[in-house]
Short mmCIF file of C-alpha atoms in Angstrom, two decimals:
data_model
loop_
_atom_site.label_atom_id
_atom_site.label_comp_id
_atom_site.label_asym_id
_atom_site.label_seq_id
_atom_site.Cartn_x
_atom_site.Cartn_y
_atom_site.Cartn_z
CA MET U 127 -1.95 6.60 -49.68
CA THR U 128 -3.59 6.34 -53.07
CA ALA U 129 -1.16 4.09 -54.95
CA GLN U 130 -2.17 0.59 -55.95
CA ALA U 131 -1.67 -2.06 -53.29
CA GLY U 132 0.90 -3.94 -55.38
CA ALA U 133 3.29 -0.98 -55.34
CA ILE U 134 3.63 -1.26 -51.57
CA LEU U 135 5.68 -4.45 -51.86
CA ASN U 136 8.70 -2.58 -53.18
CA THR U 137 10.21 -2.53 -49.70
CA ILE U 138 9.78 -4.90 -46.77
CA SER U 139 9.33 -1.99 -44.34
CA ALA U 140 6.47 -0.46 -46.34
CA TRP U 141 3.86 -1.75 -43.88
CA ASP U 142 5.33 0.33 -41.07
CA ALA U 143 5.44 3.37 -43.36
CA VAL U 144 1.74 3.33 -44.33
CA ASP U 145 -0.03 6.61 -43.59
CA TRP U 146 -3.00 5.17 -41.71
CA ARG U 147 -4.67 8.54 -41.19
CA THR U 148 -4.99 8.97 -44.96
CA ILE U 149 -6.11 5.35 -45.42
CA GLU U 150 -8.87 5.73 -42.81
CA ASP U 151 -10.00 9.05 -44.23
CA ASN U 152 -10.31 7.51 -47.71
CA VAL U 153 -12.45 4.66 -46.38
CA ARG U 154 -14.64 6.92 -44.24
CA ARG U 155 -15.37 9.20 -47.19
CA LEU U 156 -16.56 6.23 -49.25
CA GLN U 157 -18.63 4.92 -46.35
CA ALA U 158 -20.27 8.35 -45.94
CA ARG U 159 -21.16 8.34 -49.63
CA ILE U 160 -22.69 4.87 -49.24
CA VAL U 161 -24.84 6.12 -46.35
CA LYS U 162 -26.06 9.09 -48.42
CA ALA U 163 -26.92 6.82 -51.35
CA VAL U 164 -28.89 4.46 -49.07
CA GLN U 165 -30.79 7.39 -47.55
CA GLN U 166 -31.71 8.51 -51.07
CA LYS U 167 -32.59 4.87 -52.00
CA LYS U 168 -30.18 4.91 -54.94
CA TRP U 169 -29.31 1.22 -54.74
CA SER U 170 -27.41 1.10 -58.02
CA LYS U 171 -25.12 3.83 -56.68
CA VAL U 172 -24.76 1.91 -53.41
CA LYS U 173 -23.61 -1.13 -55.35
CA ALA U 174 -21.12 0.94 -57.38
CA LEU U 175 -19.66 2.56 -54.24
CA GLN U 176 -19.37 -0.81 -52.49
CA HIS U 177 -17.49 -2.16 -55.50
CA LEU U 178 -15.19 0.86 -55.41
CA LEU U 179 -14.46 0.39 -51.70
CA THR U 180 -13.85 -3.37 -51.84
CA HIS U 181 -11.44 -2.94 -54.76
CA SER U 182 -9.55 0.01 -53.28
CA ALA U 183 -6.04 -0.21 -51.83
CA SER U 184 -7.21 1.72 -48.75
CA GLY U 185 -9.98 -0.76 -48.02
CA LYS U 186 -7.65 -3.74 -48.40
CA LEU U 187 -4.98 -2.23 -46.18
CA LEU U 188 -7.51 -1.40 -43.47
CA ALA U 189 -9.03 -4.90 -43.64
CA VAL U 190 -5.63 -6.56 -43.26
CA ARG U 191 -4.72 -4.28 -40.37
CA ARG U 192 -7.93 -5.17 -38.60
CA VAL U 193 -7.32 -8.93 -38.68
CA THR U 194 -3.66 -8.53 -37.71
CA VAL U 195 -4.15 -6.32 -34.64
CA ASN U 196 -7.25 -7.85 -33.03
CA ASP U 197 -7.26 -10.56 -30.37
CA GLY U 198 -7.75 -13.31 -32.97
CA ARG U 199 -4.53 -12.56 -34.85
CA LYS U 200 -2.76 -15.50 -33.21
CA THR U 201 -5.53 -18.00 -33.96
CA PRO U 202 -4.93 -19.76 -37.31
CA GLY U 203 -7.52 -21.36 -39.57
CA VAL U 204 -7.32 -24.78 -41.21
CA ASP U 205 -4.20 -23.78 -43.16
CA GLY U 206 -2.29 -22.94 -39.96
CA GLU U 207 -1.05 -19.64 -41.41
CA LEU U 208 -0.67 -16.37 -39.51
CA TRP U 209 0.13 -12.93 -40.91
CA ASP U 210 2.66 -11.95 -38.26
CA THR U 211 5.32 -10.16 -40.32
CA PRO U 212 5.23 -7.02 -42.50
CA ARG U 213 5.96 -9.11 -45.59
CA LYS U 214 3.05 -11.48 -44.90
CA LYS U 215 0.71 -8.57 -44.24
CA LEU U 216 1.61 -6.93 -47.53
CA GLN U 217 1.23 -10.22 -49.37
CA GLY U 218 -2.15 -10.52 -47.69
CA VAL U 219 -3.18 -7.16 -49.11
CA ILE U 220 -2.29 -8.35 -52.63
CA SER U 221 -4.20 -11.62 -52.12
CA LEU U 222 -7.54 -9.84 -51.55
CA THR U 223 -8.89 -10.24 -55.07
CA VAL U 224 -12.28 -11.48 -56.23
CA ARG U 225 -10.98 -13.31 -59.31
CA GLY U 226 -10.21 -16.90 -58.39
CA TYR U 227 -11.17 -16.40 -54.75
CA ARG U 228 -12.38 -19.55 -53.02
CA PRO U 229 -12.72 -19.58 -49.22
CA MET U 230 -11.33 -22.52 -47.28
CA PRO U 231 -13.45 -24.50 -44.79
CA LEU U 232 -13.73 -23.17 -41.27
CA ARG U 233 -11.86 -24.76 -38.38
CA ARG U 234 -14.53 -25.90 -35.93
CA ILE U 235 -13.87 -25.51 -32.20
CA TYR U 236 -16.20 -25.43 -29.20
CA ILE U 237 -16.34 -23.06 -26.24
CA PRO U 238 -18.40 -23.49 -23.04
CA LYS U 239 -21.66 -21.59 -22.59
CA ALA U 240 -23.06 -20.29 -19.33
CA ASN U 241 -25.52 -23.20 -19.12
CA GLY U 242 -22.76 -25.80 -19.39
CA LYS U 243 -23.35 -26.62 -23.05
CA LEU U 244 -20.84 -26.01 -25.82
CA ARG U 245 -21.07 -23.29 -28.44
CA PRO U 246 -19.59 -24.07 -31.88
CA LEU U 247 -17.21 -21.54 -33.39
CA GLY U 248 -15.90 -21.55 -36.95
CA ILE U 249 -12.46 -20.00 -37.38
CA PRO U 250 -11.69 -18.76 -40.92
CA THR U 251 -8.22 -18.55 -42.39
CA MET U 252 -6.43 -15.21 -42.28
CA ARG U 253 -7.19 -14.54 -45.94
CA ASP U 254 -10.88 -15.33 -45.52
CA ARG U 255 -10.96 -13.19 -42.38
CA ALA U 256 -9.44 -10.27 -44.26
CA MET U 257 -11.90 -10.70 -47.16
CA GLN U 258 -14.78 -10.61 -44.68
CA ALA U 259 -13.34 -7.51 -43.02
CA LEU U 260 -12.99 -5.86 -46.45
CA TYR U 261 -16.59 -6.50 -47.48
CA LEU U 262 -17.77 -5.56 -43.99
CA LEU U 263 -16.35 -2.06 -44.57
CA ALA U 264 -18.82 -1.70 -47.44
CA LEU U 265 -21.76 -3.58 -45.87
CA ASP U 266 -21.84 -2.08 -42.37
CA PRO U 267 -22.77 1.48 -43.50
CA VAL U 268 -25.82 0.01 -45.26
CA ALA U 269 -26.74 -2.11 -42.24
CA GLU U 270 -26.44 0.87 -39.88
CA THR U 271 -28.62 3.08 -42.10
CA THR U 272 -31.42 0.50 -42.41
CA ALA U 273 -31.23 -0.98 -38.88
CA ASP U 274 -34.00 -0.96 -36.29
CA GLN U 275 -33.61 1.98 -33.95
CA ASN U 276 -33.82 -0.14 -30.79
CA SER U 277 -31.30 -2.75 -31.90
CA TYR U 278 -28.11 -2.47 -29.83
CA GLY U 279 -26.05 -5.63 -30.36
CA PHE U 280 -22.86 -5.66 -32.48
CA ARG U 281 -23.38 -2.05 -33.53
CA GLN U 282 -20.83 0.73 -33.24
CA GLY U 283 -21.56 3.37 -30.62
CA ARG U 284 -24.08 1.09 -28.86
CA SER U 285 -23.76 -1.35 -25.97
CA CYS U 286 -25.68 -3.50 -23.52
CA ALA U 287 -26.03 -0.45 -21.28
CA ASP U 288 -28.07 1.29 -24.00
CA ALA U 289 -30.44 -1.68 -24.22
CA ILE U 290 -30.87 -1.77 -20.44
CA GLU U 291 -31.52 1.97 -20.29
CA GLN U 292 -34.16 1.55 -23.00
CA CYS U 293 -35.78 -1.14 -20.83
CA PHE U 294 -36.03 1.39 -18.01
CA THR U 295 -37.42 4.06 -20.33
CA SER U 296 -40.09 1.70 -21.69
CA LEU U 297 -41.12 0.09 -18.38
CA CYS U 298 -40.71 2.76 -15.70
CA HIS U 299 -44.36 3.89 -15.98
CA LYS U 300 -47.47 2.03 -14.89
CA ASN U 301 -48.01 0.73 -18.40
CA PRO U 302 -46.82 -1.44 -20.07
CA SER U 303 -46.92 -4.19 -17.47
CA TRP U 304 -46.23 -7.32 -19.53
CA VAL U 305 -43.10 -8.50 -21.34
CA LEU U 306 -42.56 -11.12 -24.01
CA GLU U 307 -39.14 -12.66 -23.37
CA ALA U 308 -38.18 -14.07 -26.74
CA ASP U 309 -35.46 -16.65 -27.35
CA ILE U 310 -34.58 -17.70 -30.90
CA LYS U 311 -33.63 -21.34 -31.20
CA GLY U 312 -30.10 -21.55 -32.64
CA CYS U 313 -30.25 -18.17 -34.36
CA PHE U 314 -26.78 -18.15 -35.92
CA ASP U 315 -27.02 -21.79 -36.99
CA ASN U 316 -30.41 -21.65 -38.69
CA ILE U 317 -30.70 -18.40 -40.65
CA SER U 318 -31.85 -19.24 -44.17
CA HIS U 319 -29.06 -18.99 -46.73
CA GLN U 320 -31.57 -18.18 -49.46
CA TRP U 321 -33.02 -15.30 -47.46
CA LEU U 322 -29.53 -13.88 -46.90
CA LEU U 323 -28.66 -14.19 -50.59
CA ASP U 324 -31.92 -12.48 -51.57
CA ASN U 325 -31.74 -9.63 -49.05
CA VAL U 326 -28.16 -8.83 -48.01
CA PRO U 327 -26.90 -5.88 -50.14
CA MET U 328 -23.43 -7.13 -51.09
CA ASN U 329 -21.64 -9.19 -53.73
CA LYS U 330 -23.85 -12.31 -54.00
CA ALA U 331 -21.13 -14.57 -55.37
CA ILE U 332 -18.78 -13.82 -52.47
CA LEU U 333 -21.57 -14.20 -49.91
CA HIS U 334 -22.62 -17.54 -51.43
CA LYS U 335 -19.05 -18.84 -51.18
CA TRP U 336 -18.81 -17.88 -47.51
CA LEU U 337 -22.15 -19.44 -46.62
CA LYS U 338 -21.34 -22.69 -48.41
CA SER U 339 -17.67 -23.00 -47.41
CA GLY U 340 -18.36 -25.73 -44.83
CA TYR U 341 -16.16 -26.61 -41.86
CA LEU U 342 -13.58 -29.17 -40.76
CA GLU U 343 -14.01 -31.04 -37.49
CA LYS U 344 -11.46 -33.73 -36.61
CA GLN U 345 -10.27 -33.69 -40.23
CA VAL U 346 -13.79 -34.45 -41.52
CA PHE U 347 -15.50 -31.98 -43.89
CA TYR U 348 -19.11 -30.97 -43.26
CA ASP U 349 -21.35 -28.93 -45.56
CA THR U 350 -23.22 -25.89 -44.24
CA ILE U 351 -26.83 -25.76 -45.41
CA SER U 352 -28.02 -22.91 -43.17
CA GLY U 353 -26.80 -20.32 -40.73
CA THR U 354 -23.85 -17.98 -40.47
CA PRO U 355 -20.73 -19.33 -38.71
CA GLN U 356 -20.14 -17.90 -35.25
CA GLY U 357 -16.59 -16.63 -35.33
CA GLY U 358 -16.65 -14.92 -38.71
CA ILE U 359 -16.08 -11.16 -38.65
CA ILE U 360 -19.07 -10.49 -40.87
CA SER U 361 -21.46 -12.92 -39.15
CA PRO U 362 -22.84 -10.51 -36.50
CA VAL U 363 -23.81 -7.98 -39.18
CA LEU U 364 -25.47 -10.69 -41.27
CA SER U 365 -27.52 -11.81 -38.27
CA ASN U 366 -28.46 -8.20 -37.49
CA ILE U 367 -29.64 -7.69 -41.08
CA ALA U 368 -31.73 -10.86 -40.81
CA LEU U 369 -33.46 -9.62 -37.65
CA ASP U 370 -33.79 -5.98 -38.67
CA GLY U 371 -37.31 -5.07 -39.76
CA LEU U 372 -39.10 -6.59 -36.79
CA GLU U 373 -39.50 -3.20 -35.15
CA ARG U 374 -40.93 -1.76 -38.38
CA ARG U 375 -43.29 -4.74 -38.67
CA LEU U 376 -44.57 -4.07 -35.15
CA ARG U 377 -45.02 -0.36 -35.91
CA GLU U 378 -47.15 -1.20 -38.95
CA VAL U 379 -49.58 -3.06 -36.67
CA PHE U 380 -49.21 -0.72 -33.67
CA PRO U 381 -48.46 2.77 -35.11
CA VAL U 382 -47.68 5.60 -32.72
CA ARG U 383 -48.31 8.34 -35.30
CA GLY U 384 -51.00 8.92 -37.89
CA LYS U 385 -53.95 6.64 -38.55
CA GLY U 386 -54.51 4.07 -35.81
CA SER U 387 -51.98 5.74 -33.51
CA GLU U 388 -54.40 5.90 -30.57
CA ARG U 389 -54.71 2.11 -30.59
CA GLY U 390 -50.96 1.77 -31.09
CA ARG U 391 -50.10 4.03 -28.15
CA THR U 392 -52.58 2.19 -25.94
CA ALA U 393 -50.98 -1.16 -26.78
CA GLN U 394 -47.58 0.07 -25.49
CA VAL U 395 -45.68 -2.33 -27.76
CA HIS U 396 -41.94 -1.65 -27.71
CA LEU U 397 -39.06 -3.79 -28.97
CA ILE U 398 -35.61 -3.82 -27.33
CA ARG U 399 -33.10 -6.12 -29.05
CA TYR U 400 -29.48 -6.99 -28.46
CA ALA U 401 -28.25 -9.37 -31.20
CA ASP U 402 -30.64 -12.36 -31.03
CA ASP U 403 -31.91 -11.56 -27.51
CA PHE U 404 -34.97 -9.33 -27.43
CA ILE U 405 -38.00 -8.42 -25.38
CA ILE U 406 -41.31 -6.88 -26.44
CA THR U 407 -43.51 -4.97 -24.03
CA GLY U 408 -47.31 -4.80 -24.07
CA HIS U 409 -50.21 -3.56 -21.97
CA SER U 410 -51.75 -7.02 -21.55
CA GLU U 411 -50.82 -10.69 -21.61
CA GLU U 412 -53.55 -11.40 -24.17
CA LEU U 413 -52.13 -8.82 -26.59
CA LEU U 414 -48.65 -10.36 -26.44
CA ARG U 415 -49.91 -13.93 -26.70
CA MET U 416 -52.59 -13.53 -29.38
CA THR U 417 -51.20 -10.75 -31.58
CA VAL U 418 -47.51 -9.98 -30.97
CA LYS U 419 -46.13 -13.50 -30.60
CA PRO U 420 -47.75 -14.80 -33.85
CA LEU U 421 -46.44 -11.72 -35.66
CA VAL U 422 -42.89 -12.43 -34.38
CA GLU U 423 -43.16 -16.10 -35.34
CA SER U 424 -44.28 -15.18 -38.85
CA PHE U 425 -41.40 -12.71 -39.20
CA LEU U 426 -38.85 -15.31 -38.07
CA THR U 427 -40.29 -18.09 -40.25
CA GLU U 428 -39.48 -16.05 -43.36
CA ARG U 429 -35.84 -16.18 -42.27
CA GLY U 430 -35.78 -19.87 -41.34
CA LEU U 431 -35.92 -19.19 -37.60
CA VAL U 432 -38.24 -20.26 -34.79
CA LEU U 433 -38.80 -19.25 -31.19
CA SER U 434 -37.73 -21.69 -28.48
CA PRO U 435 -40.99 -22.89 -26.81
CA GLU U 436 -39.23 -23.57 -23.50
CA LYS U 437 -37.40 -20.25 -23.18
CA THR U 438 -39.96 -17.86 -24.71
CA LEU U 439 -42.05 -16.53 -21.82
CA ILE U 440 -44.67 -13.87 -21.15
CA THR U 441 -43.99 -12.29 -17.77
CA HIS U 442 -45.60 -9.61 -15.63
CA ILE U 443 -43.17 -6.85 -14.76
CA GLU U 444 -43.87 -7.30 -11.02
CA GLU U 445 -42.48 -10.83 -11.27
CA GLY U 446 -39.37 -9.51 -12.98
CA PHE U 447 -37.26 -10.96 -15.77
CA ASP U 448 -33.57 -11.29 -16.64
CA PHE U 449 -32.16 -9.54 -19.69
CA LEU U 450 -28.48 -9.20 -20.61
CA GLY U 451 -27.33 -10.18 -17.13
CA GLN U 452 -29.66 -7.72 -15.36
CA ASN U 453 -32.89 -8.31 -13.48
CA VAL U 454 -35.70 -5.89 -14.36
CA ARG U 455 -38.59 -5.74 -11.90
CA ARG U 456 -41.27 -3.36 -10.67
CA TYR U 457 -41.55 -3.64 -6.91
CA PRO U 458 -44.75 -3.34 -4.79
CA HIS U 459 -44.16 0.36 -4.07
CA GLY U 460 -44.43 0.97 -7.82
CA LYS U 461 -40.79 1.74 -8.61
CA LEU U 462 -38.86 -0.10 -11.31
CA PHE U 463 -35.43 -1.31 -10.23
CA ILE U 464 -32.80 -2.90 -12.45
CA LYS U 465 -30.22 -4.93 -10.56
CA PRO U 466 -27.54 -7.50 -11.44
CA ALA U 467 -29.27 -10.82 -12.08
CA ARG U 468 -28.78 -13.62 -9.60
CA LYS U 469 -27.23 -15.79 -12.34
CA SER U 470 -24.69 -13.06 -13.04
CA VAL U 471 -23.71 -12.83 -9.37
CA VAL U 472 -23.41 -16.60 -9.08
CA SER U 473 -21.33 -16.68 -12.26
CA VAL U 474 -18.78 -14.08 -11.14
CA LEU U 475 -18.42 -15.69 -7.70
CA ALA U 476 -17.88 -19.06 -9.39
CA LYS U 477 -15.06 -17.53 -11.46
CA VAL U 478 -13.51 -16.03 -8.33
CA LYS U 479 -13.80 -19.34 -6.48
CA GLU U 480 -12.13 -21.21 -9.34
CA ALA U 481 -9.29 -18.67 -9.46
CA VAL U 482 -8.76 -18.92 -5.69
CA ARG U 483 -8.67 -22.71 -5.92
CA GLU U 484 -6.14 -22.61 -8.76
CA HIS U 485 -3.87 -20.27 -6.76
CA LEU U 486 -3.88 -22.24 -3.52
CA GLY U 487 -0.13 -22.84 -3.71
CA ARG U 488 0.82 -19.50 -5.26
CA ALA U 489 1.75 -16.11 -3.87
CA ALA U 490 -0.90 -13.57 -2.91
CA HIS U 491 0.12 -11.01 -5.54
CA LEU U 492 -0.41 -13.60 -8.31
CA LEU U 493 -3.91 -14.29 -7.00
CA ILE U 494 -4.64 -10.54 -6.90
CA ASN U 495 -3.46 -10.15 -10.50
CA ARG U 496 -5.92 -12.89 -11.48
CA LEU U 497 -8.89 -11.61 -9.46
CA ASN U 498 -8.75 -7.87 -10.16
CA PRO U 499 -9.68 -8.07 -13.88
CA ILE U 500 -12.59 -10.39 -13.06
CA ILE U 501 -14.00 -8.12 -10.35
CA ARG U 502 -13.30 -4.88 -12.19
CA GLY U 503 -14.85 -6.08 -15.46
CA TRP U 504 -18.00 -7.39 -13.77
CA THR U 505 -18.56 -4.26 -11.70
CA ASN U 506 -17.97 -1.93 -14.66
CA TYR U 507 -20.67 -3.80 -16.57
CA HIS U 508 -23.17 -3.38 -13.72
CA ARG U 509 -22.15 0.12 -12.61
CA HIS U 510 -25.13 1.81 -14.29
CA VAL U 511 -27.91 -0.03 -12.40
CA VAL U 512 -28.95 -0.45 -8.75
CA SER U 513 -25.88 -2.42 -7.71
CA LYS U 514 -24.36 -0.91 -4.56
CA ARG U 515 -25.72 -3.44 -2.06
CA ILE U 516 -24.97 -6.37 -4.35
CA PHE U 517 -21.41 -5.09 -4.84
CA ALA U 518 -20.97 -5.08 -1.05
CA ARG U 519 -22.31 -8.64 -0.81
CA VAL U 520 -19.95 -9.77 -3.54
CA ASP U 521 -17.04 -8.22 -1.64
CA ALA U 522 -18.12 -10.05 1.52
CA ALA U 523 -18.33 -13.38 -0.32
CA ILE U 524 -14.88 -12.86 -1.87
CA PHE U 525 -13.43 -11.99 1.56
CA ARG U 526 -14.67 -15.30 2.96
CA MET U 527 -13.07 -17.17 0.05
CA LEU U 528 -9.75 -15.38 0.62
CA TRP U 529 -9.84 -16.03 4.35
CA HIS U 530 -10.33 -19.74 3.73
CA TRP U 531 -7.52 -19.58 1.13
CA ALA U 532 -5.15 -18.07 3.71
CA GLN U 533 -6.16 -20.62 6.38
CA ALA U 534 -5.59 -23.48 3.93
CA ARG U 535 -2.09 -22.14 3.12
CA HIS U 536 -1.17 -21.77 6.79
CA PRO U 537 -3.16 -24.35 8.78
CA ARG U 538 -0.92 -24.00 11.86
CA LYS U 539 -1.09 -20.22 12.09
CA GLY U 540 -3.59 -18.22 14.10
CA ALA U 541 -6.07 -15.66 12.86
CA ARG U 542 -3.97 -12.69 14.06
CA TRP U 543 -0.88 -13.89 12.18
CA ILE U 544 -2.91 -14.46 8.98
CA LYS U 545 -4.48 -11.03 9.32
CA GLN U 546 -1.08 -9.33 9.60
CA LYS U 547 0.36 -11.24 6.65
CA TYR U 548 -2.45 -10.85 4.13
CA PHE U 549 -4.81 -8.10 5.28
CA ASP U 550 -3.86 -4.44 5.57
CA ARG U 551 -5.45 -1.26 6.87
CA VAL U 552 -5.58 1.71 4.47
CA LYS U 553 -7.03 4.89 5.96
CA THR U 554 -10.51 3.91 7.19
CA ARG U 555 -10.67 0.58 5.35
CA ASP U 556 -9.47 -2.45 7.32
CA TRP U 557 -9.01 -6.05 6.17
CA TRP U 558 -7.79 -5.07 2.70
CA PHE U 559 -6.26 -8.14 1.03
CA PHE U 560 -2.76 -7.46 -0.32
CA GLY U 561 0.32 -9.17 -1.72
CA ASP U 562 3.93 -7.97 -1.80
CA THR U 563 6.06 -8.20 -4.94
CA THR U 564 8.57 -6.08 -6.86
CA ASP U 565 8.22 -3.86 -9.92
CA THR U 566 10.31 -4.00 -13.09
CA GLN U 567 13.12 -2.03 -11.39
CA GLY U 568 13.20 -4.41 -8.42
CA SER U 569 11.62 -1.95 -5.98
CA PRO U 570 9.08 -3.27 -3.42
CA LEU U 571 5.48 -3.10 -4.63
CA ARG U 572 2.29 -3.83 -2.69
CA LEU U 573 -0.72 -4.98 -4.72
CA ARG U 574 -4.20 -4.73 -3.24
CA LEU U 575 -7.45 -6.45 -4.18
CA PHE U 576 -9.95 -4.38 -6.14
CA HIS U 577 -13.19 -3.92 -4.21
CA ALA U 578 -16.49 -4.05 -6.07
CA ALA U 579 -18.05 -1.58 -3.61
CA SER U 580 -15.45 1.04 -4.58
CA VAL U 581 -17.08 1.43 -8.00
CA LYS U 582 -19.24 4.53 -8.23
CA ILE U 583 -22.78 4.03 -9.52
CA VAL U 584 -23.24 6.29 -12.55
CA ARG U 585 -26.53 6.83 -14.36
CA TYR U 586 -26.08 5.92 -18.00
CA ILE U 587 -27.30 8.28 -20.73
CA LYS U 588 -28.65 6.25 -23.63
CA VAL U 589 -27.42 6.85 -27.13
CA ARG U 590 -29.83 8.62 -29.47
CA SER U 591 -31.89 6.08 -31.37
CA GLY U 592 -31.10 7.48 -34.81
CA LEU U 593 -27.31 7.45 -34.42
CA ASN U 594 -25.44 6.44 -37.57
CA PRO U 595 -21.66 6.43 -36.92
CA TYR U 596 -20.93 6.47 -40.67
CA ASP U 597 -22.95 9.64 -41.28
CA PRO U 598 -20.68 12.71 -40.91
CA SER U 599 -23.59 14.76 -39.56
CA TRP U 600 -23.42 12.67 -36.35
CA ALA U 601 -19.70 13.33 -35.76
CA PRO U 602 -20.23 16.37 -33.43
CA TYR U 603 -22.71 14.38 -31.31
CA LEU U 604 -20.27 11.48 -31.02
CA SER U 605 -17.46 13.82 -30.01
CA ARG U 606 -19.58 15.47 -27.32
CA ARG U 607 -20.77 12.12 -26.03
CA ARG U 608 -17.24 10.82 -25.74
CA ALA U 609 -16.01 13.99 -24.03
CA PHE U 610 -18.91 13.89 -21.54
CA ALA U 611 -18.50 10.19 -20.62
CA PRO U 612 -15.09 8.75 -21.59
CA HIS U 613 -15.98 5.30 -20.23
CA ARG U 614 -18.60 4.75 -22.94
CA PRO U 615 -17.85 2.55 -25.96
CA ARG U 616 -16.55 4.63 -28.85
CA SER U 617 -17.86 4.84 -32.36
CA SER U 618 -15.90 4.20 -35.54
CA PHE U 619 -15.14 7.93 -35.86
CA GLU U 620 -13.62 8.14 -32.40
CA ARG U 621 -11.96 4.74 -32.73
CA SER U 622 -10.22 5.58 -36.01
CA ARG U 623 -6.76 5.29 -34.48
CA LYS U 624 -7.39 1.87 -32.93
CA LEU U 625 -9.73 -0.67 -34.46
CA GLU U 626 -12.00 -2.80 -32.28
CA PRO U 627 -11.30 -6.51 -31.53
CA CYS U 628 -12.53 -9.13 -33.99
CA GLU U 629 -16.05 -10.48 -33.48
CA LEU U 630 -14.37 -13.86 -33.13
CA GLU U 631 -13.75 -12.91 -29.50
CA THR U 632 -16.90 -10.82 -29.09
CA LEU U 633 -19.12 -13.81 -29.81
CA THR U 634 -17.53 -15.99 -27.17
CA HIS U 635 -19.48 -14.35 -24.31
CA GLY U 636 -22.64 -16.02 -25.65
CA SER U 637 -26.23 -15.04 -25.12
#
């Protein structure tokens, strides 16, 4: 579809008639050209191609589709508007113009964090969301081309599993033996606006308006003097750009090739980063404390950031440390094991306990429908590490909760009666919790609880460090990777028929 966006409004049904394959191909071709220009360091051409993409009908259509199909499409901003009809979506496409654009303040809400505190989220209006999605189409290819190789957070084709596998690769040998666990204090809230304006390769006027748009909380307006709002589609990429370069800074001091490489290889300094969570390995505590940590602090100071003194630790690998919900530790026999962290186990059991408590007066099949996504999601996240025994323990703990649930529902019934009513035998597995209901046709249907121990442990194959999903030369690799392991997160090439959810929801899991 190459016509101007305004021509689409001729008919109300035009939105449903858009040829999305052609739209996506147009955008991908421009993104590939941006990648090539960045690789050749032709920044004036990069700027021209970004302008072409952000002013194209294809880019605007794709941006509007993204914000109207993701999980945040039903969450309005301060204006209360939603783009939930074809007419509104097409009008949204027309509204994506730079001339006269002025973003509205964010709607401030709070969501709970794992530590009990609240995390602020800023919800943009639909128009501002679409504008961010449009400029993200042009910015992300640049960010991917210039990113640190061992950065895995909020990047297409990468996941937490890649970061954990890199931890194993870096720490499975005798050296390095020490780890700097870094924690940035309020990363999203404190990134310097001036640094972003000076270094982010995009339209400076638009970026300035987003950074200074402010937010509304209880009908009171507040200015934003630093940081990128958590909840904005473009915010994760801005934070990644701010933190990219740390790996290159470390390599300048500890090179692994060329002059000084012998000292660099001996130091065993490796960075593994997921969003604002990162660790740095080293062969000695003194090296991390006296050389690496000051270098990191200097790097962050340039961007208006500081390390949290309480949460930034230097740990020996035999003591173990938690990273992205996993515990990484070298045991006395010399082997490195990565297991689900104790906090992660406690967290999932707390969610199960809360669900069981909420369903005390409800039918068993409703409880199963609530528990299965919790158990399945948690086990799928931990399926690539040493989890089998912990999965079995989680199943045992959940069984005890369900037994107490059944006893509380039927205090005058005996154990045999409760067992017959709620626990079934399937082949060799006994005591399988079930609930009877009916399907959409009214036929009897028996639902059974998903068991964590039924998940097969599969060794994860890490993505290649140099992957750039916007570079067409990587397309065959991405296709093979997807065909070999269909459970892995897909790249933008493989996801071209279904766009990923908005970072508004991605950010809510916290760090």
